[in-house]
Amino acid sequence: MAISEVIISEILSKKEIADGIFEFIIDADNKMGGAKAGQFIHVKCDNSVFLRRPISICEVKNNTLRFIFQVRGKGTEALSKFKAGDKLNVLGPLGNGFSVDREYKHPVVIGGGIGIYPLLQTAKILKNADAILGFRNKDFVTLEEDFNKICANLYITTDDGSYVRQGLVTDVLMEVIKAGDVDAIFACGPMPMLKAIKEIAEEKGIFTEVSLEERMGCGIGACLCCATPVKDSELEEGYTYAHVCSHGPVFNASEVIL
């Protein structure tokens, strides 16, 4: 695994792939090429924005790192103003990724909204995964071709039914589970979606990991911004707190309290 450190990386390309959603490809500087699927980077957005912003790693390829983000506030708005050729101050790779260093018979990656982006590298390493991706509507469908190239099957849902099929990603997950021997689920997306996936996985006895999306201050476990409750049977309360940035962002679904 690559060692986390600050690098000044050149932006090789920038593209707005949907309204307010940007794809950057940056030079990995021979230091982030070993990033694990599910890890993230902490990006300095602008001198006027004090805190870095955590962004999931979408893909690592040929000593380049690809990440995709949605403009949601002052930080990501500032980041979206960068151009190809500009330099980015990047800390990474950070956190713990998905358990893709073992073989699975029928793995499924399942994501919603911006939660689909860290799953591309995950699916690429798994090689035989089914992908279930949920979007708001047709205008926000992204990376369809990328997932099609590397996945055994690709299923897309939209909230309004404007593309492929209307419904929840969990509806499709139940269909896929019913049709085959799913033995692993890797998920990232909104908390209600992750909670529903956790319940399905526990009922079916399927190994599942979830990547949590939380606000972060430092990105290295030194502050308390991203604390999340996790089970701890040794404590009277039955739970303790873990940092999403350093203990996660990927957790075993059976351990995290959603």
Short mmCIF file of C-alpha atoms in Angstrom, two decimals:
data_model
loop_
_atom_site.label_atom_id
_atom_site.label_comp_id
_atom_site.label_asym_id
_atom_site.label_seq_id
_atom_site.Cartn_x
_atom_site.Cartn_y
_atom_site.Cartn_z
CA MET A 1 0.00 0.00 0.00
CA ALA A 2 1.20 3.51 -0.75
CA ILE A 3 2.31 5.63 2.20
CA SER A 4 0.18 8.72 2.83
CA GLU A 5 1.92 12.02 2.22
CA VAL A 6 1.32 15.45 0.78
CA ILE A 7 2.14 15.80 -2.89
CA ILE A 8 1.80 18.68 -5.30
CA SER A 9 0.11 17.04 -8.25
CA GLU A 10 -0.58 18.38 -11.74
CA ILE A 11 -4.13 18.23 -13.04
CA LEU A 12 -3.83 16.32 -16.32
CA SER A 13 -7.47 16.69 -17.33
CA LYS A 14 -10.70 18.18 -16.05
CA LYS A 15 -14.21 17.46 -17.28
CA GLU A 16 -17.73 18.30 -16.11
CA ILE A 17 -19.42 14.93 -16.64
CA ALA A 18 -22.84 16.03 -15.36
CA ASP A 19 -24.33 19.23 -14.00
CA GLY A 20 -22.09 20.22 -11.09
CA ILE A 21 -20.14 16.94 -11.14
CA PHE A 22 -16.47 17.13 -12.12
CA GLU A 23 -13.89 14.52 -13.05
CA PHE A 24 -10.22 15.28 -12.43
CA ILE A 25 -7.31 13.10 -13.51
CA ILE A 26 -4.09 13.99 -11.71
CA ASP A 27 -0.50 12.82 -11.78
CA ALA A 28 -0.08 10.17 -9.06
CA ASP A 29 3.58 11.23 -8.75
CA ASN A 30 4.69 7.60 -8.26
CA LYS A 31 3.40 7.87 -4.67
CA MET A 32 -0.33 7.20 -4.89
CA GLY A 33 -0.30 4.50 -7.54
CA GLY A 34 -0.62 1.85 -4.85
CA ALA A 35 -3.84 3.31 -3.47
CA LYS A 36 -6.33 0.65 -2.42
CA ALA A 37 -9.89 0.55 -3.72
CA GLY A 38 -12.06 2.49 -1.29
CA GLN A 39 -9.38 4.81 0.01
CA PHE A 40 -9.64 8.59 -0.37
CA ILE A 41 -7.54 11.71 -0.80
CA HIS A 42 -7.72 14.96 1.17
CA VAL A 43 -7.55 17.91 -1.21
CA LYS A 44 -6.66 21.53 -0.47
CA CYS A 45 -9.30 23.38 -2.46
CA ASP A 46 -8.20 27.00 -2.26
CA ASN A 47 -6.27 29.37 0.00
CA SER A 48 -9.61 30.90 1.06
CA VAL A 49 -10.87 27.49 2.29
CA PHE A 50 -9.14 26.40 5.49
CA LEU A 51 -10.07 22.72 5.65
CA ARG A 52 -9.24 20.14 3.02
CA ARG A 53 -12.05 18.16 1.41
CA PRO A 54 -12.13 14.33 1.42
CA ILE A 55 -12.76 12.82 -2.02
CA SER A 56 -12.95 9.12 -2.85
CA ILE A 57 -10.47 7.66 -5.28
CA CYS A 58 -12.32 6.58 -8.41
CA GLU A 59 -9.52 4.89 -10.35
CA VAL A 60 -5.75 4.50 -10.37
CA LYS A 61 -4.23 3.80 -13.77
CA ASN A 62 -0.83 4.30 -15.44
CA ASN A 63 0.45 6.46 -12.57
CA THR A 64 -2.60 8.70 -12.71
CA LEU A 65 -5.34 9.10 -10.15
CA ARG A 66 -8.93 9.81 -11.13
CA PHE A 67 -11.44 11.35 -8.75
CA ILE A 68 -14.95 12.68 -9.20
CA PHE A 69 -16.81 15.10 -6.94
CA GLN A 70 -20.04 17.07 -6.83
CA VAL A 71 -20.13 20.77 -6.02
CA ARG A 72 -21.90 20.98 -2.65
CA GLY A 73 -20.38 23.97 -0.88
CA LYS A 74 -17.63 26.55 -0.76
CA GLY A 75 -14.79 24.04 -0.84
CA THR A 76 -15.92 21.95 -3.78
CA GLU A 77 -17.02 25.12 -5.58
CA ALA A 78 -13.45 26.42 -5.29
CA LEU A 79 -12.04 23.07 -6.39
CA SER A 80 -14.24 23.10 -9.50
CA LYS A 81 -12.52 26.31 -10.66
CA PHE A 82 -9.14 24.60 -11.10
CA LYS A 83 -8.02 23.95 -14.68
CA ALA A 84 -5.91 21.35 -16.46
CA GLY A 85 -2.27 22.21 -15.88
CA ASP A 86 -2.89 23.67 -12.41
CA LYS A 87 -1.27 22.12 -9.35
CA LEU A 88 -3.24 20.52 -6.53
CA ASN A 89 -2.07 20.01 -2.96
CA VAL A 90 -3.17 16.45 -2.17
CA LEU A 91 -2.78 14.33 0.97
CA GLY A 92 -3.19 10.61 0.43
CA PRO A 93 -4.01 7.89 0.01
CA LEU A 94 -5.92 7.79 3.30
CA GLY A 95 -8.13 5.39 5.23
CA ASN A 96 -8.87 1.72 4.85
CA GLY A 97 -10.31 0.33 1.64
CA PHE A 98 -12.48 -2.60 0.59
CA SER A 99 -11.38 -6.21 1.10
CA VAL A 100 -10.69 -6.94 -2.56
CA ASP A 101 -7.51 -8.92 -1.89
CA ARG A 102 -9.40 -12.21 -1.81
CA GLU A 103 -11.52 -14.18 -4.28
CA TYR A 104 -15.30 -14.10 -4.32
CA LYS A 105 -17.67 -16.28 -6.29
CA HIS A 106 -20.30 -13.61 -6.93
CA PRO A 107 -19.46 -10.13 -5.57
CA VAL A 108 -21.77 -7.14 -5.96
CA VAL A 109 -20.81 -3.46 -5.84
CA ILE A 110 -23.75 -1.19 -5.13
CA GLY A 111 -23.75 2.59 -5.02
CA GLY A 112 -25.99 5.60 -4.99
CA GLY A 113 -25.25 9.12 -6.22
CA ILE A 114 -21.62 10.14 -5.72
CA GLY A 115 -21.20 6.87 -3.84
CA ILE A 116 -20.74 5.04 -7.14
CA TYR A 117 -17.35 6.61 -7.86
CA PRO A 118 -15.13 4.72 -5.37
CA LEU A 119 -16.71 1.50 -6.62
CA LEU A 120 -15.14 1.68 -10.07
CA GLN A 121 -11.66 0.75 -8.83
CA THR A 122 -13.28 -1.83 -6.56
CA ALA A 123 -15.12 -3.50 -9.44
CA LYS A 124 -12.03 -3.34 -11.63
CA ILE A 125 -9.98 -5.32 -9.11
CA LEU A 126 -12.77 -7.82 -8.41
CA LYS A 127 -13.17 -8.41 -12.18
CA ASN A 128 -16.31 -10.57 -11.88
CA ALA A 129 -18.60 -8.24 -9.95
CA ASP A 130 -22.17 -7.24 -10.69
CA ALA A 131 -22.71 -3.48 -10.34
CA ILE A 132 -25.94 -1.86 -9.17
CA LEU A 133 -25.92 1.92 -9.55
CA GLY A 134 -28.61 4.37 -8.53
CA PHE A 135 -28.99 7.92 -9.87
CA ARG A 136 -31.42 10.80 -9.39
CA ASN A 137 -32.36 10.89 -13.06
CA LYS A 138 -31.00 10.32 -16.57
CA ASP A 139 -28.99 13.55 -16.54
CA PHE A 140 -26.87 12.31 -13.65
CA VAL A 141 -26.05 8.86 -15.06
CA THR A 142 -22.25 8.69 -15.25
CA LEU A 143 -19.54 6.05 -15.74
CA GLU A 144 -22.00 3.64 -17.36
CA GLU A 145 -19.51 2.70 -20.07
CA ASP A 146 -16.69 2.30 -17.54
CA PHE A 147 -18.66 -0.14 -15.38
CA ASN A 148 -19.96 -2.00 -18.43
CA LYS A 149 -16.39 -2.77 -19.50
CA ILE A 150 -15.30 -4.36 -16.24
CA CYS A 151 -18.43 -5.88 -14.67
CA ALA A 152 -20.20 -9.16 -15.29
CA ASN A 153 -23.55 -7.36 -15.22
CA LEU A 154 -24.57 -3.73 -14.80
CA TYR A 155 -27.93 -2.62 -13.39
CA ILE A 156 -28.99 1.04 -13.31
CA THR A 157 -31.92 2.62 -11.51
CA THR A 158 -33.17 6.20 -11.47
CA ASP A 159 -35.41 7.83 -8.88
CA ASP A 160 -37.82 9.15 -11.51
CA GLY A 161 -37.62 6.29 -14.01
CA SER A 162 -36.13 8.52 -16.71
CA TYR A 163 -33.44 5.93 -17.53
CA VAL A 164 -33.52 2.11 -17.56
CA ARG A 165 -35.79 1.45 -14.59
CA GLN A 166 -37.38 3.28 -11.69
CA GLY A 167 -36.83 2.02 -8.18
CA LEU A 168 -34.33 1.46 -5.41
CA VAL A 169 -30.94 -0.19 -5.77
CA THR A 170 -31.96 -2.49 -2.94
CA ASP A 171 -34.85 -3.81 -5.05
CA VAL A 172 -32.34 -4.88 -7.69
CA LEU A 173 -30.02 -6.29 -5.01
CA MET A 174 -32.78 -8.57 -3.77
CA GLU A 175 -33.37 -9.79 -7.34
CA VAL A 176 -29.66 -10.48 -7.88
CA ILE A 177 -29.41 -12.33 -4.56
CA LYS A 178 -32.43 -14.44 -5.44
CA ALA A 179 -30.97 -15.31 -8.85
CA GLY A 180 -27.47 -16.33 -7.73
CA ASP A 181 -25.06 -17.12 -4.94
CA VAL A 182 -23.98 -13.62 -3.91
CA ASP A 183 -21.17 -13.98 -1.38
CA ALA A 184 -19.96 -10.37 -0.97
CA ILE A 185 -21.43 -6.88 -1.15
CA PHE A 186 -19.43 -3.64 -1.33
CA ALA A 187 -21.52 -0.49 -0.95
CA CYS A 188 -21.19 3.26 -0.85
CA GLY A 189 -23.87 5.93 -0.84
CA PRO A 190 -26.48 7.70 1.29
CA MET A 191 -26.96 6.45 4.83
CA PRO A 192 -30.57 5.20 4.34
CA MET A 193 -29.36 3.08 1.41
CA LEU A 194 -26.48 1.64 3.43
CA LYS A 195 -28.79 0.86 6.34
CA ALA A 196 -31.15 -1.03 4.04
CA ILE A 197 -28.25 -2.97 2.49
CA LYS A 198 -26.95 -3.86 5.95
CA GLU A 199 -30.35 -5.27 6.93
CA ILE A 200 -30.55 -7.35 3.76
CA ALA A 201 -27.00 -8.64 4.21
CA GLU A 202 -27.60 -9.64 7.82
CA GLU A 203 -30.82 -11.44 6.90
CA LYS A 204 -29.10 -13.34 4.07
CA GLY A 205 -25.80 -13.90 5.87
CA ILE A 206 -23.71 -12.17 3.18
CA PHE A 207 -20.30 -10.62 3.90
CA THR A 208 -20.74 -6.88 3.40
CA GLU A 209 -18.58 -3.79 3.63
CA VAL A 210 -19.87 -0.23 3.52
CA SER A 211 -18.02 3.00 2.83
CA LEU A 212 -19.31 5.88 4.94
CA GLU A 213 -19.60 9.45 3.78
CA GLU A 214 -18.85 11.89 6.63
CA ARG A 215 -17.58 15.43 7.07
CA MET A 216 -13.89 15.38 7.99
CA GLY A 217 -11.57 17.92 9.50
CA CYS A 218 -8.05 16.50 9.48
CA GLY A 219 -8.44 13.25 7.54
CA ILE A 220 -5.93 11.41 9.73
CA GLY A 221 -7.82 10.70 12.97
CA ALA A 222 -6.54 13.64 15.01
CA CYS A 223 -9.86 15.49 15.34
CA LEU A 224 -13.36 14.26 16.27
CA CYS A 225 -15.31 15.52 13.26
CA CYS A 226 -15.99 12.13 11.70
CA ALA A 227 -16.66 9.92 14.74
CA THR A 228 -19.23 7.19 14.09
CA PRO A 229 -20.66 4.56 16.48
CA VAL A 230 -19.44 0.96 16.12
CA LYS A 231 -20.29 -2.12 18.14
CA ASP A 232 -18.13 -3.06 21.13
CA SER A 233 -19.47 -5.94 23.24
CA GLU A 234 -16.83 -5.36 25.92
CA LEU A 235 -18.34 -2.02 26.90
CA GLU A 236 -21.47 -1.67 29.01
CA GLU A 237 -23.07 0.59 26.41
CA GLY A 238 -22.41 -1.98 23.70
CA TYR A 239 -20.73 0.51 21.40
CA THR A 240 -17.84 2.92 21.04
CA TYR A 241 -16.76 5.47 18.44
CA ALA A 242 -14.40 5.11 15.51
CA HIS A 243 -13.03 7.72 13.14
CA VAL A 244 -14.33 7.35 9.59
CA CYS A 245 -11.12 8.84 8.19
CA SER A 246 -8.65 6.49 9.89
CA HIS A 247 -10.66 3.41 10.90
CA GLY A 248 -12.75 3.65 7.73
CA PRO A 249 -14.10 4.94 5.48
CA VAL A 250 -14.79 1.25 4.80
CA PHE A 251 -16.27 -0.78 7.64
CA ASN A 252 -17.63 -4.29 7.94
CA ALA A 253 -21.39 -3.71 7.89
CA SER A 254 -21.87 -6.02 10.87
CA GLU A 255 -19.71 -3.78 13.07
CA VAL A 256 -20.91 -0.28 12.21
CA ILE A 257 -24.13 1.13 13.70
CA LEU A 258 -26.12 2.85 10.96
#
